[in-house]
């Protein structure tokens, strides 16, 4: 099992951008685009790049990057923006999207209704909860407020969101925000592991959960089911985006875990 994802998506993105640029240049050379200004050509290039990325089945979060990359460059050049503007923008992107190109896990934020639905569905009593890829800590903070008897930990790799998460949760005694690689953490001590990632790492997440989490503990995946693994149930949130939480209980008879433990997920009638 590995947390690393190939860097090939970056190479594909560069290829898509170049391919779209070549198409626009060919159309311009044929005189088809003679009346279109430079910013319009850049917008067309962005649309073509997004279309090519969709055809090559790129992850959805790549599409706005392809769409706005070239228009942003042209617009910045026309406005004669200072160098510090570009440097600041690049620094901000690095801080926020530190690992996205490697892991293909974008920054997703859990809404309040999702956290409230899960906090209500889980049994009462003290729980140790881990949010992997916790972003700005929206899940950790809200869950810690709703379940003050429980201890909630969030792990985020990107420095910008991790710093902001710690600042926002500094007054919550039962919330702990850590910057790091959640694949390198020990999940054995947690009753619930919550993930709002992407389809890409879910198989690796399940392998780690099966190896380290105790029988009866629960892995909850927001929106992205684990390929080839049947969930114990799906909790439908009923929010605007129709969020679904796929819930997987670590079985007591697995050979990957040493001993049985109480089942903490509520009865099936609580599941949609």
mmCIF file with all atom_site columns, C-alpha atoms in Angstrom, residues 9 19 30 39 67-68 82 89 98 108 137 139 142 152 177 217 269:
data_model
loop_
_atom_site.group_PDB
_atom_site.id
_atom_site.type_symbol
_atom_site.label_atom_id
_atom_site.label_alt_id
_atom_site.label_comp_id
_atom_site.label_asym_id
_atom_site.label_entity_id
_atom_site.label_seq_id
_atom_site.pdbx_PDB_ins_code
_atom_site.Cartn_x
_atom_site.Cartn_y
_atom_site.Cartn_z
_atom_site.occupancy
_atom_site.B_iso_or_equiv
_atom_site.pdbx_formal_charge
_atom_site.auth_seq_id
_atom_site.auth_comp_id
_atom_site.auth_asym_id
_atom_site.auth_atom_id
_atom_site.pdbx_PDB_model_num
ATOM 1  C CA . UNK A 1 9   ? -1.512  13.903 -14.390 1.00 0.00 ? 9   UNK A CA 1
ATOM 2  C CA . UNK A 1 19  ? -2.618  20.642 -27.669 1.00 0.00 ? 19  UNK A CA 1
ATOM 3  C CA . UNK A 1 30  ? -6.293  29.508 -41.438 1.00 0.00 ? 30  UNK A CA 1
ATOM 4  C CA . UNK A 1 39  ? -8.222  37.567 -24.766 1.00 0.00 ? 39  UNK A CA 1
ATOM 5  C CA . UNK A 1 67  ? -10.325 26.774 -18.476 1.00 0.00 ? 67  UNK A CA 1
ATOM 6  C CA . UNK A 1 68  ? -8.806  29.830 -16.773 1.00 0.00 ? 68  UNK A CA 1
ATOM 7  C CA . UNK A 1 82  ? 3.438   43.611 -10.989 1.00 0.00 ? 82  UNK A CA 1
ATOM 8  C CA . UNK A 1 89  ? -0.602  34.021 -6.284  1.00 0.00 ? 89  UNK A CA 1
ATOM 9  C CA . UNK A 1 98  ? 0.465   21.501 -1.541  1.00 0.00 ? 98  UNK A CA 1
ATOM 10 C CA . UNK A 1 108 ? -13.216 19.568 -0.134  1.00 0.00 ? 108 UNK A CA 1
ATOM 11 C CA . UNK A 1 137 ? -10.960 21.817 9.905   1.00 0.00 ? 137 UNK A CA 1
ATOM 12 C CA . UNK A 1 139 ? -15.596 18.846 10.065  1.00 0.00 ? 139 UNK A CA 1
ATOM 13 C CA . UNK A 1 142 ? -18.344 21.290 14.110  1.00 0.00 ? 142 UNK A CA 1
ATOM 14 C CA . UNK A 1 152 ? -11.680 14.783 17.289  1.00 0.00 ? 152 UNK A CA 1
ATOM 15 C CA . UNK A 1 177 ? -5.404  19.651 14.218  1.00 0.00 ? 177 UNK A CA 1
ATOM 16 C CA . UNK A 1 217 ? -14.659 0.653  14.275  1.00 0.00 ? 217 UNK A CA 1
ATOM 17 C CA . UNK A 1 269 ? -32.509 1.385  10.491  1.00 0.00 ? 269 UNK A CA 1
#
